[in-house]
mmCIF file of C-alpha atoms in Angstrom:
data_model
loop_
_atom_site.group_PDB
_atom_site.id
_atom_site.type_symbol
_atom_site.label_atom_id
_atom_site.label_comp_id
_atom_site.label_asym_id
_atom_site.label_seq_id
_atom_site.Cartn_x
_atom_site.Cartn_y
_atom_site.Cartn_z
ATOM 1 C CA GLN F 1 -8.587 -14.856 8.845
ATOM 2 C CA SER F 2 -6.728 -15.973 5.510
ATOM 3 C CA ALA F 3 -7.216 -14.212 2.470
ATOM 4 C CA LEU F 4 -10.168 -15.004 -0.160
ATOM 5 C CA THR F 5 -9.024 -17.140 -3.514
ATOM 6 C CA GLN F 6 -8.890 -15.291 -6.950
ATOM 7 C CA PRO F 7 -7.082 -16.824 -10.276
ATOM 8 C CA ALA F 8 -3.689 -14.297 -10.433
ATOM 9 C CA SER F 9 -4.437 -13.055 -13.389
ATOM 10 C CA VAL F 10 -7.074 -13.411 -16.422
ATOM 11 C CA SER F 11 -7.234 -12.542 -19.731
ATOM 12 C CA GLY F 12 -9.342 -11.408 -22.944
ATOM 13 C CA SER F 13 -9.721 -9.761 -26.030
ATOM 14 C CA PRO F 14 -12.303 -6.421 -26.659
ATOM 15 C CA GLY F 15 -15.833 -7.592 -26.804
ATOM 16 C CA GLN F 16 -15.759 -10.612 -24.904
ATOM 17 C CA SER F 17 -16.099 -11.480 -21.874
ATOM 18 C CA ILE F 18 -14.483 -12.442 -18.614
ATOM 19 C CA THR F 19 -15.370 -13.975 -15.183
ATOM 20 C CA ILE F 20 -12.827 -13.804 -12.015
ATOM 21 C CA SER F 21 -14.436 -16.700 -9.391
ATOM 22 C CA CYS F 22 -13.106 -15.326 -5.516
ATOM 23 C CA THR F 23 -13.223 -18.513 -3.469
ATOM 24 C CA GLY F 24 -13.866 -18.472 0.646
ATOM 25 C CA THR F 25 -15.246 -20.651 3.046
ATOM 26 C CA SER F 26 -18.087 -21.357 4.850
ATOM 27 C CA SER F 27 -17.336 -18.913 7.686
ATOM 28 C CA ASP F 28 -16.869 -15.800 4.637
ATOM 29 C CA VAL F 29 -18.351 -15.385 2.040
ATOM 30 C CA GLY F 30 -20.350 -18.543 2.279
ATOM 31 C CA SER F 31 -22.390 -17.508 4.860
ATOM 32 C CA TYR F 32 -23.324 -13.629 4.113
ATOM 33 C CA ASN F 33 -24.427 -11.762 0.717
ATOM 34 C CA LEU F 34 -21.794 -9.341 1.580
ATOM 35 C CA VAL F 35 -18.994 -9.508 -1.134
ATOM 36 C CA SER F 36 -17.753 -6.884 -2.929
ATOM 37 C CA TRP F 37 -15.648 -5.788 -5.479
ATOM 38 C CA TYR F 38 -12.680 -3.597 -6.500
ATOM 39 C CA GLN F 39 -10.983 -2.398 -9.293
ATOM 40 C CA GLN F 40 -7.939 -0.670 -8.905
ATOM 41 C CA HIS F 41 -5.573 1.135 -11.382
ATOM 42 C CA PRO F 42 -1.550 1.181 -10.839
ATOM 43 C CA GLY F 43 -0.713 3.680 -8.613
ATOM 44 C CA LYS F 44 -4.743 4.279 -7.716
ATOM 45 C CA ALA F 45 -6.939 3.676 -4.755
ATOM 46 C CA PRO F 46 -9.556 0.779 -5.423
ATOM 47 C CA LYS F 47 -12.645 1.751 -6.443
ATOM 48 C CA LEU F 48 -16.029 -0.283 -5.388
ATOM 49 C CA MET F 49 -17.772 -1.131 -8.436
ATOM 50 C CA ILE F 50 -19.975 -4.218 -6.773
ATOM 51 C CA TYR F 51 -21.880 -4.989 -2.896
ATOM 52 C CA ASP F 52 -23.742 -6.900 -1.765
ATOM 53 C CA VAL F 53 -22.997 -9.629 -3.896
ATOM 54 C CA SER F 54 -24.488 -7.587 -6.779
ATOM 55 C CA LYS F 55 -25.505 -4.313 -6.551
ATOM 56 C CA ARG F 56 -24.087 -1.747 -8.489
ATOM 57 C CA PRO F 57 -22.929 1.804 -6.986
ATOM 58 C CA SER F 58 -23.841 4.751 -8.505
ATOM 59 C CA GLY F 59 -21.909 5.518 -12.032
ATOM 60 C CA VAL F 60 -20.784 2.221 -12.247
ATOM 61 C CA SER F 61 -20.983 0.617 -15.737
ATOM 62 C CA ASN F 62 -23.723 -2.021 -16.421
ATOM 63 C CA ARG F 63 -20.768 -4.233 -17.889
ATOM 64 C CA PHE F 64 -19.895 -5.271 -14.987
ATOM 65 C CA SER F 65 -22.159 -7.957 -12.667
ATOM 66 C CA GLY F 66 -21.742 -9.678 -9.244
ATOM 67 C CA SER F 67 -23.013 -13.261 -8.469
ATOM 68 C CA LYS F 68 -22.464 -15.754 -5.835
ATOM 69 C CA SER F 69 -22.876 -19.604 -5.124
ATOM 70 C CA GLY F 70 -21.796 -21.363 -2.390
ATOM 71 C CA ASN F 71 -18.424 -20.092 -1.197
ATOM 72 C CA THR F 72 -17.646 -18.798 -4.456
ATOM 73 C CA ALA F 73 -18.196 -15.532 -5.619
ATOM 74 C CA SER F 74 -17.665 -13.962 -9.025
ATOM 75 C CA LEU F 75 -17.651 -11.066 -11.299
ATOM 76 C CA THR F 76 -18.607 -10.768 -14.676
ATOM 77 C CA ILE F 77 -16.793 -7.791 -17.125
ATOM 78 C CA SER F 78 -18.511 -8.398 -20.658
ATOM 79 C CA GLY F 79 -18.400 -5.902 -23.582
ATOM 80 C CA LEU F 80 -14.351 -5.852 -22.534
ATOM 81 C CA GLN F 81 -12.896 -3.240 -22.510
ATOM 82 C CA ALA F 82 -9.449 -1.391 -22.530
ATOM 83 C CA GLU F 83 -10.505 0.486 -20.169
ATOM 84 C CA ASP F 84 -11.062 -2.207 -17.703
ATOM 85 C CA GLU F 85 -7.288 -3.723 -17.394
ATOM 86 C CA ALA F 86 -6.446 -2.753 -13.865
ATOM 87 C CA ASP F 87 -6.444 -5.504 -10.732
ATOM 88 C CA TYR F 88 -9.677 -6.544 -9.278
ATOM 89 C CA TYR F 89 -10.396 -7.365 -5.427
ATOM 90 C CA CYS F 90 -13.259 -8.876 -4.014
ATOM 91 C CA CYS F 91 -13.799 -8.423 0.142
ATOM 92 C CA SER F 92 -16.054 -10.598 1.836
ATOM 93 C CA TYR F 93 -17.529 -9.752 6.335
ATOM 94 C CA VAL F 94 -16.947 -12.302 7.973
ATOM 95 C CA GLY F 95 -18.995 -11.997 11.168
ATOM 96 C CA SER F 96 -17.132 -14.042 13.323
ATOM 97 C CA SER F 97 -14.961 -11.567 13.535
ATOM 98 C CA ILE F 98 -16.856 -8.218 12.942
ATOM 99 C CA SER F 99 -14.249 -7.686 10.453
ATOM 100 C CA TYR F 100 -13.645 -7.794 6.769
ATOM 101 C CA VAL F 101 -11.090 -10.166 4.388
ATOM 102 C CA PHE F 102 -9.945 -9.338 0.614
ATOM 103 C CA GLY F 103 -9.155 -11.754 -1.907
ATOM 104 C CA THR F 104 -5.405 -12.512 -3.558
ATOM 105 C CA GLY F 105 -6.430 -10.494 -6.128
ATOM 106 C CA THR F 106 -6.848 -11.042 -9.872
ATOM 107 C CA ARG F 107 -4.892 -8.318 -12.905
ATOM 108 C CA VAL F 108 -7.256 -8.400 -15.765
ATOM 109 C CA THR F 109 -5.283 -8.008 -19.152
ATOM 110 C CA VAL F 110 -7.345 -6.719 -22.209
ATOM 111 C CA LEU F 111 -5.332 -8.686 -24.939
ATOM 112 C CA GLN J 1 -18.233 16.048 -3.715
ATOM 113 C CA VAL J 2 -16.455 13.926 -0.778
ATOM 114 C CA GLN J 3 -13.187 13.713 -0.656
ATOM 115 C CA LEU J 4 -10.051 12.068 2.325
ATOM 116 C CA GLN J 5 -7.055 13.638 2.277
ATOM 117 C CA GLN J 6 -4.402 11.554 4.906
ATOM 118 C CA TRP J 7 -1.129 12.517 5.757
ATOM 119 C CA GLY J 8 1.474 11.553 8.541
ATOM 120 C CA ALA J 9 4.746 9.875 9.016
ATOM 121 C CA GLY J 10 6.365 8.272 5.992
ATOM 122 C CA LEU J 11 9.711 6.548 7.149
ATOM 123 C CA LEU J 12 9.627 4.942 10.596
ATOM 124 C CA LYS J 13 12.208 2.260 12.158
ATOM 125 C CA PRO J 14 11.282 -0.709 13.829
ATOM 126 C CA SER J 15 9.642 -0.588 16.706
ATOM 127 C CA GLU J 16 8.399 3.092 16.118
ATOM 128 C CA THR J 17 4.302 3.615 16.105
ATOM 129 C CA LEU J 18 2.977 4.084 12.402
ATOM 130 C CA SER J 19 0.211 7.717 12.687
ATOM 131 C CA LEU J 20 -1.238 8.559 9.894
ATOM 132 C CA THR J 21 -4.863 10.621 10.022
ATOM 133 C CA CYS J 22 -7.645 11.236 7.695
ATOM 134 C CA ALA J 23 -9.522 14.296 7.167
ATOM 135 C CA VAL J 24 -13.034 14.405 5.217
ATOM 136 C CA TYR J 25 -14.216 16.806 3.420
ATOM 137 C CA GLY J 26 -17.707 17.055 1.795
ATOM 138 C CA GLY J 27 -20.841 14.501 2.879
ATOM 139 C CA SER J 28 -21.769 13.698 6.184
ATOM 140 C CA PHE J 29 -19.528 12.597 8.752
ATOM 141 C CA SER J 30 -22.246 11.322 11.259
ATOM 142 C CA ASP J 31 -23.449 8.159 8.749
ATOM 143 C CA TYR J 32 -20.539 6.386 7.939
ATOM 144 C CA TYR J 33 -17.824 4.242 9.165
ATOM 145 C CA TRP J 34 -14.200 4.943 8.642
ATOM 146 C CA ASN J 35 -11.823 2.760 7.483
ATOM 147 C CA TRP J 36 -8.084 2.120 6.850
ATOM 148 C CA ILE J 37 -7.023 -0.589 4.411
ATOM 149 C CA ARG J 38 -3.410 -1.099 3.405
ATOM 150 C CA GLN J 39 -1.073 -2.921 0.775
ATOM 151 C CA PRO J 40 1.977 -4.119 0.735
ATOM 152 C CA PRO J 41 4.369 -3.071 -2.111
ATOM 153 C CA GLY J 42 3.049 -5.480 -5.110
ATOM 154 C CA LYS J 43 0.587 -7.449 -3.399
ATOM 155 C CA GLY J 44 -2.965 -7.397 -1.970
ATOM 156 C CA LEU J 45 -5.406 -5.207 -0.048
ATOM 157 C CA GLU J 46 -5.360 -5.732 4.004
ATOM 158 C CA TRP J 47 -8.190 -4.412 5.993
ATOM 159 C CA ILE J 48 -6.667 -2.837 9.216
ATOM 160 C CA GLY J 49 -10.038 -1.363 10.839
ATOM 161 C CA GLU J 50 -13.324 1.203 11.267
ATOM 162 C CA ILE J 51 -14.524 3.441 13.167
ATOM 163 C CA ASN J 52 -17.819 5.158 13.429
ATOM 164 C CA HIS J 53 -19.160 8.572 14.506
ATOM 165 C CA SER J 54 -19.692 7.056 17.951
ATOM 166 C CA GLY J 55 -16.434 5.534 18.925
ATOM 167 C CA SER J 56 -17.012 2.096 18.150
ATOM 168 C CA THR J 57 -13.847 0.479 16.314
ATOM 169 C CA ASN J 58 -13.577 -3.300 15.025
ATOM 170 C CA TYR J 59 -10.185 -3.988 14.201
ATOM 171 C CA ASN J 60 -8.345 -7.254 11.893
ATOM 172 C CA PRO J 61 -7.684 -9.851 14.204
ATOM 173 C CA SER J 62 -4.342 -10.504 13.525
ATOM 174 C CA LEU J 63 -3.207 -6.626 13.953
ATOM 175 C CA LYS J 64 -5.755 -6.266 17.039
ATOM 176 C CA SER J 65 -3.318 -6.066 19.585
ATOM 177 C CA ARG J 66 -1.339 -3.506 17.819
ATOM 178 C CA VAL J 67 -3.869 -1.592 16.027
ATOM 179 C CA THR J 68 -5.773 2.195 17.908
ATOM 180 C CA ILE J 69 -8.067 3.740 14.963
ATOM 181 C CA SER J 70 -9.389 6.914 16.902
ATOM 182 C CA ILE J 71 -12.096 10.100 15.853
ATOM 183 C CA ASP J 72 -12.530 13.430 15.916
ATOM 184 C CA THR J 73 -15.413 14.524 15.462
ATOM 185 C CA SER J 74 -15.176 17.875 15.912
ATOM 186 C CA LYS J 75 -12.824 18.345 12.882
ATOM 187 C CA SER J 76 -14.272 15.296 10.667
ATOM 188 C CA GLN J 77 -10.815 13.436 11.139
ATOM 189 C CA PHE J 78 -9.483 9.257 11.523
ATOM 190 C CA SER J 79 -6.447 8.469 13.265
ATOM 191 C CA LEU J 80 -4.591 5.176 12.637
ATOM 192 C CA LYS J 81 -1.570 3.945 15.243
ATOM 193 C CA LEU J 82 -0.001 0.814 14.903
ATOM 194 C CA SER J 83 2.309 0.342 17.662
ATOM 195 C CA SER J 84 6.074 -1.665 17.159
ATOM 196 C CA VAL J 85 6.450 -1.566 13.611
ATOM 197 C CA THR J 86 8.597 -4.084 11.317
ATOM 198 C CA ALA J 87 9.821 -3.916 7.357
ATOM 199 C CA ALA J 88 6.473 -6.574 7.016
ATOM 200 C CA ASP J 89 4.012 -3.455 8.088
ATOM 201 C CA THR J 90 5.872 -1.542 5.253
ATOM 202 C CA ALA J 91 2.978 -0.891 2.860
ATOM 203 C CA VAL J 92 0.625 2.436 1.123
ATOM 204 C CA TYR J 93 -2.087 2.940 3.762
ATOM 205 C CA TYR J 94 -5.393 3.971 2.449
ATOM 206 C CA CYS J 95 -8.515 5.775 4.537
ATOM 207 C CA ALA J 96 -11.643 4.831 2.677
ATOM 208 C CA ARG J 97 -14.844 5.997 3.899
ATOM 209 C CA GLY J 98 -18.182 2.992 4.599
ATOM 210 C CA GLY J 99 -20.610 4.408 2.466
ATOM 211 C CA TYR J 100 -23.624 1.925 1.478
ATOM 212 C CA CYS J 101 -24.557 0.178 4.088
ATOM 213 C CA THR J 102 -26.084 -3.648 4.744
ATOM 214 C CA GLY J 103 -27.179 -3.628 8.164
ATOM 215 C CA GLY J 104 -24.434 -2.738 9.714
ATOM 216 C CA VAL J 105 -21.858 -4.096 6.701
ATOM 217 C CA CYS J 106 -20.670 -0.838 5.334
ATOM 218 C CA TYR J 107 -19.002 -0.855 1.793
ATOM 219 C CA LYS J 108 -15.431 1.416 0.953
ATOM 220 C CA ASP J 109 -16.774 3.754 -1.661
ATOM 221 C CA HIS J 110 -14.432 6.234 -0.952
ATOM 222 C CA TRP J 111 -10.548 6.552 -0.535
ATOM 223 C CA GLY J 112 -7.580 8.745 0.231
ATOM 224 C CA GLN J 113 -5.053 9.007 -2.166
ATOM 225 C CA GLY J 114 -3.172 6.320 -0.173
ATOM 226 C CA THR J 115 0.629 7.095 2.281
ATOM 227 C CA LEU J 116 3.291 5.274 1.537
ATOM 228 C CA VAL J 117 5.142 3.510 5.226
ATOM 229 C CA THR J 118 7.981 2.324 4.894
ATOM 230 C CA VAL J 119 10.066 0.747 7.967
ATOM 231 C CA SER J 120 13.716 0.266 7.408
ATOM 232 C CA SER J 121 16.834 1.115 10.018
#
Protein backbone atom coordinates (compact mmCIF):
# COMPACT_ATOMS: atom_id res chain seq x y z
CA GLN A 1 0.00 0.00 0.00
CA SER A 2 1.31 3.46 -0.87
CA ALA A 3 1.47 6.36 1.55
CA LEU A 4 -1.39 8.84 1.41
CA THR A 5 -0.48 12.07 -0.36
CA GLN A 6 -0.18 15.31 1.59
CA PRO A 7 1.32 18.68 0.60
CA ALA A 8 4.88 18.99 1.87
CA SER A 9 4.23 22.32 3.51
CA VAL A 10 1.46 24.76 4.37
CA SER A 11 1.89 28.14 6.00
CA GLY A 12 -0.30 30.85 7.45
CA SER A 13 -0.24 33.91 9.65
CA PRO A 14 -1.45 33.90 13.25
CA GLY A 15 -5.23 33.97 13.42
CA GLN A 16 -5.71 32.66 9.90
CA SER A 17 -7.16 29.30 8.91
CA ILE A 18 -5.27 26.68 6.94
CA THR A 19 -6.34 23.36 5.45
CA ILE A 20 -4.19 20.29 4.87
CA SER A 21 -5.34 17.72 2.34
CA CYS A 22 -4.77 13.98 2.45
CA THR A 23 -5.45 12.07 -0.75
CA GLY A 24 -5.77 8.33 -0.86
CA THR A 25 -7.68 5.86 -2.96
CA SER A 26 -11.00 4.07 -3.01
CA SER A 27 -9.27 1.27 -1.08
CA ASP A 28 -8.46 3.36 1.96
CA VAL A 29 -9.68 6.94 2.53
CA GLY A 30 -12.55 6.57 0.09
CA SER A 31 -13.87 3.36 1.59
CA TYR A 32 -13.99 4.13 5.28
CA ASN A 33 -14.74 6.99 7.63
CA LEU A 34 -11.72 5.82 9.60
CA VAL A 35 -9.26 8.65 9.04
CA SER A 36 -7.18 10.18 11.78
CA TRP A 37 -4.75 13.07 12.07
CA TYR A 38 -1.62 13.36 14.21
CA GLN A 39 0.44 16.38 15.21
CA GLN A 40 4.16 15.94 15.79
CA HIS A 41 6.49 18.57 17.19
CA PRO A 42 10.24 18.13 16.53
CA GLY A 43 11.76 15.38 18.61
CA LYS A 44 8.42 14.41 20.13
CA ALA A 45 6.00 11.54 19.71
CA PRO A 46 2.91 12.16 17.58
CA LYS A 47 -0.33 13.30 19.20
CA LEU A 48 -3.79 12.22 18.09
CA MET A 49 -5.79 15.28 16.99
CA ILE A 50 -8.70 13.88 14.98
CA TYR A 51 -10.24 10.40 14.61
CA ASP A 52 -13.20 8.97 12.69
CA VAL A 53 -12.64 11.78 10.13
CA SER A 54 -13.98 14.58 12.30
CA LYS A 55 -14.04 13.65 15.99
CA ARG A 56 -11.74 15.27 18.52
CA PRO A 57 -10.23 13.39 21.46
CA SER A 58 -10.71 14.87 24.88
CA GLY A 59 -8.43 17.86 25.41
CA VAL A 60 -7.87 18.74 21.75
CA SER A 61 -8.75 22.31 20.84
CA ASN A 62 -11.90 22.89 18.79
CA ARG A 63 -9.73 24.95 16.45
CA PHE A 64 -8.90 21.62 14.83
CA SER A 65 -11.53 20.08 12.59
CA GLY A 66 -11.62 17.30 10.03
CA SER A 67 -13.67 16.39 7.00
CA LYS A 68 -13.70 14.05 4.03
CA SER A 69 -14.92 14.07 0.46
CA GLY A 70 -14.42 11.05 -1.73
CA ASN A 71 -10.81 9.90 -1.56
CA THR A 72 -9.56 13.09 0.12
CA ALA A 73 -9.61 13.93 3.80
CA SER A 74 -8.81 17.37 5.17
CA LEU A 75 -7.64 18.91 8.41
CA THR A 76 -8.46 22.54 9.08
CA ILE A 77 -6.75 24.59 11.74
CA SER A 78 -8.58 27.81 12.50
CA GLY A 79 -7.22 30.74 14.50
CA LEU A 80 -3.68 29.61 13.76
CA GLN A 81 -1.32 29.94 16.72
CA ALA A 82 2.45 29.70 17.06
CA GLU A 83 2.11 26.42 18.97
CA ASP A 84 0.43 24.85 15.94
CA GLU A 85 3.73 24.89 14.06
CA ALA A 86 4.49 21.19 13.66
CA ASP A 87 4.31 18.26 11.27
CA TYR A 88 0.88 16.75 10.62
CA TYR A 89 0.15 13.24 9.40
CA CYS A 90 -3.09 11.71 8.25
CA CYS A 91 -3.74 8.01 8.63
CA SER A 92 -6.35 5.71 7.15
CA TYR A 93 -7.52 2.20 7.84
CA VAL A 94 -7.04 -0.23 4.94
CA GLY A 95 -9.66 -2.90 5.25
CA SER A 96 -8.40 -5.26 2.57
CA SER A 97 -5.20 -5.90 4.53
CA ILE A 98 -6.46 -5.00 8.03
CA SER A 99 -3.73 -2.42 8.35
CA TYR A 100 -3.12 1.31 8.47
CA VAL A 101 -1.39 3.68 6.09
CA PHE A 102 -0.01 7.09 7.02
CA GLY A 103 0.24 10.17 4.86
CA THR A 104 3.51 11.67 3.66
CA GLY A 105 3.30 14.45 6.22
CA THR A 106 2.84 18.22 6.07
CA ARG A 107 5.02 20.81 7.75
CA VAL A 108 2.87 23.69 9.04
CA THR A 109 4.67 26.99 9.44
CA VAL A 110 3.21 29.95 11.30
CA LEU A 111 4.54 33.08 9.66
CA GLN B 1 -2.40 8.56 33.72
CA VAL B 2 -1.35 6.12 31.03
CA GLN B 3 2.36 5.91 30.29
CA LEU B 4 4.23 3.77 27.79
CA GLN B 5 7.91 3.17 28.39
CA GLN B 6 9.97 1.38 25.78
CA TRP B 7 13.48 0.01 25.57
CA GLY B 8 15.75 -2.12 23.41
CA ALA B 9 19.06 -2.25 21.58
CA GLY B 10 19.87 0.94 19.68
CA LEU B 11 22.63 -0.30 17.38
CA LEU B 12 22.41 -3.37 15.20
CA LYS B 13 24.41 -4.90 12.38
CA PRO B 14 22.81 -5.90 9.09
CA SER B 15 21.04 -9.27 9.23
CA GLU B 16 20.52 -9.09 13.02
CA THR B 17 17.13 -9.07 14.72
CA LEU B 18 15.69 -5.89 16.19
CA SER B 19 14.05 -6.38 19.57
CA LEU B 20 12.06 -3.77 21.50
CA THR B 21 9.74 -3.96 24.49
CA CYS B 22 7.08 -1.52 25.67
CA ALA B 23 5.69 -1.48 29.21
CA VAL B 24 2.31 0.06 29.98
CA TYR B 25 1.67 1.84 33.24
CA GLY B 26 -1.80 2.94 34.33
CA GLY B 27 -5.11 2.12 32.74
CA SER B 28 -6.41 -1.19 31.53
CA PHE B 29 -4.17 -3.42 29.46
CA SER B 30 -6.92 -5.72 28.23
CA ASP B 31 -9.21 -3.31 26.48
CA TYR B 32 -6.95 -2.01 23.73
CA TYR B 33 -4.81 -2.76 20.71
CA TRP B 34 -1.07 -2.19 21.16
CA ASN B 35 0.92 -0.87 18.22
CA TRP B 36 4.41 -0.37 16.84
CA ILE B 37 5.10 2.52 14.45
CA ARG B 38 8.43 3.69 13.07
CA GLN B 39 9.85 6.86 11.56
CA PRO B 40 13.12 6.95 9.57
CA PRO B 41 15.20 10.06 10.29
CA GLY B 42 13.66 13.07 8.60
CA LYS B 43 10.85 10.98 7.09
CA GLY B 44 7.25 10.05 7.73
CA LEU B 45 5.48 7.54 9.93
CA GLU B 46 5.03 3.88 9.03
CA TRP B 47 2.68 1.54 10.87
CA ILE B 48 4.34 -1.79 11.67
CA GLY B 49 1.62 -3.78 13.39
CA GLU B 50 -0.64 -4.28 16.38
CA ILE B 51 -1.67 -6.88 18.94
CA ASN B 52 -4.54 -7.20 21.40
CA HIS B 53 -4.65 -8.79 24.83
CA SER B 54 -5.60 -12.19 23.43
CA GLY B 55 -2.61 -12.19 21.10
CA SER B 56 -4.44 -11.45 17.89
CA THR B 57 -2.13 -9.58 15.52
CA ASN B 58 -2.30 -7.49 12.35
CA TYR B 59 0.81 -6.52 10.41
CA ASN B 60 1.84 -4.12 7.67
CA PRO B 61 1.86 -6.30 4.55
CA SER B 62 5.22 -4.88 3.47
CA LEU B 63 6.88 -6.00 6.73
CA LYS B 64 4.80 -9.04 7.59
CA SER B 65 7.42 -11.63 6.64
CA ARG B 66 9.96 -10.18 9.10
CA VAL B 67 7.78 -8.95 11.99
CA THR B 68 6.61 -10.63 15.16
CA ILE B 69 4.65 -8.78 17.84
CA SER B 70 4.02 -10.57 21.11
CA ILE B 71 2.35 -9.72 24.39
CA ASP B 72 2.84 -10.54 28.07
CA THR B 73 -0.35 -9.59 29.86
CA SER B 74 1.07 -10.60 33.26
CA LYS B 75 3.63 -7.81 32.93
CA SER B 76 1.51 -5.37 30.86
CA GLN B 77 4.19 -5.46 28.19
CA PHE B 78 4.32 -6.08 24.47
CA SER B 79 7.29 -6.58 22.21
CA LEU B 80 8.49 -6.18 18.64
CA LYS B 81 10.93 -8.36 16.77
CA LEU B 82 12.06 -7.46 13.26
CA SER B 83 14.38 -9.95 11.62
CA SER B 84 17.09 -9.57 8.97
CA VAL B 85 17.43 -5.82 9.43
CA THR B 86 19.15 -3.59 6.89
CA ALA B 87 20.08 0.09 6.84
CA ALA B 88 16.57 0.79 5.56
CA ASP B 89 15.24 -0.25 8.97
CA THR B 90 17.08 2.59 10.70
CA ALA B 91 14.37 4.62 12.39
CA VAL B 92 12.83 5.86 15.59
CA TYR B 93 10.49 3.12 16.74
CA TYR B 94 7.41 4.05 18.77
CA CYS B 95 5.01 1.92 20.75
CA ALA B 96 1.46 3.24 21.02
CA ARG B 97 -1.91 2.36 22.47
CA GLY B 98 -4.91 2.01 20.19
CA GLY B 99 -7.35 3.74 22.50
CA TYR B 100 -10.24 5.35 20.65
CA CYS B 101 -11.86 2.47 18.81
CA THR B 102 -14.57 2.26 16.18
CA GLY B 103 -15.67 -1.22 15.22
CA GLY B 104 -12.28 -2.77 15.90
CA VAL B 105 -10.29 0.07 14.33
CA CYS B 106 -8.31 1.76 17.08
CA TYR B 107 -6.55 5.10 17.00
CA LYS B 108 -3.20 5.67 18.67
CA ASP B 109 -3.90 7.93 21.65
CA HIS B 110 -0.90 7.28 23.89
CA TRP B 111 2.68 6.90 22.66
CA GLY B 112 6.01 5.83 24.05
CA GLN B 113 9.00 8.10 23.99
CA GLY B 114 10.52 6.50 20.92
CA THR B 115 13.73 4.50 20.50
CA LEU B 116 16.27 5.26 17.79
CA VAL B 117 17.49 2.04 16.22
CA THR B 118 20.46 2.35 13.88
CA VAL B 119 21.52 -0.45 11.56
CA SER B 120 25.13 -0.16 10.49
CA SER B 121 28.02 -2.45 9.83
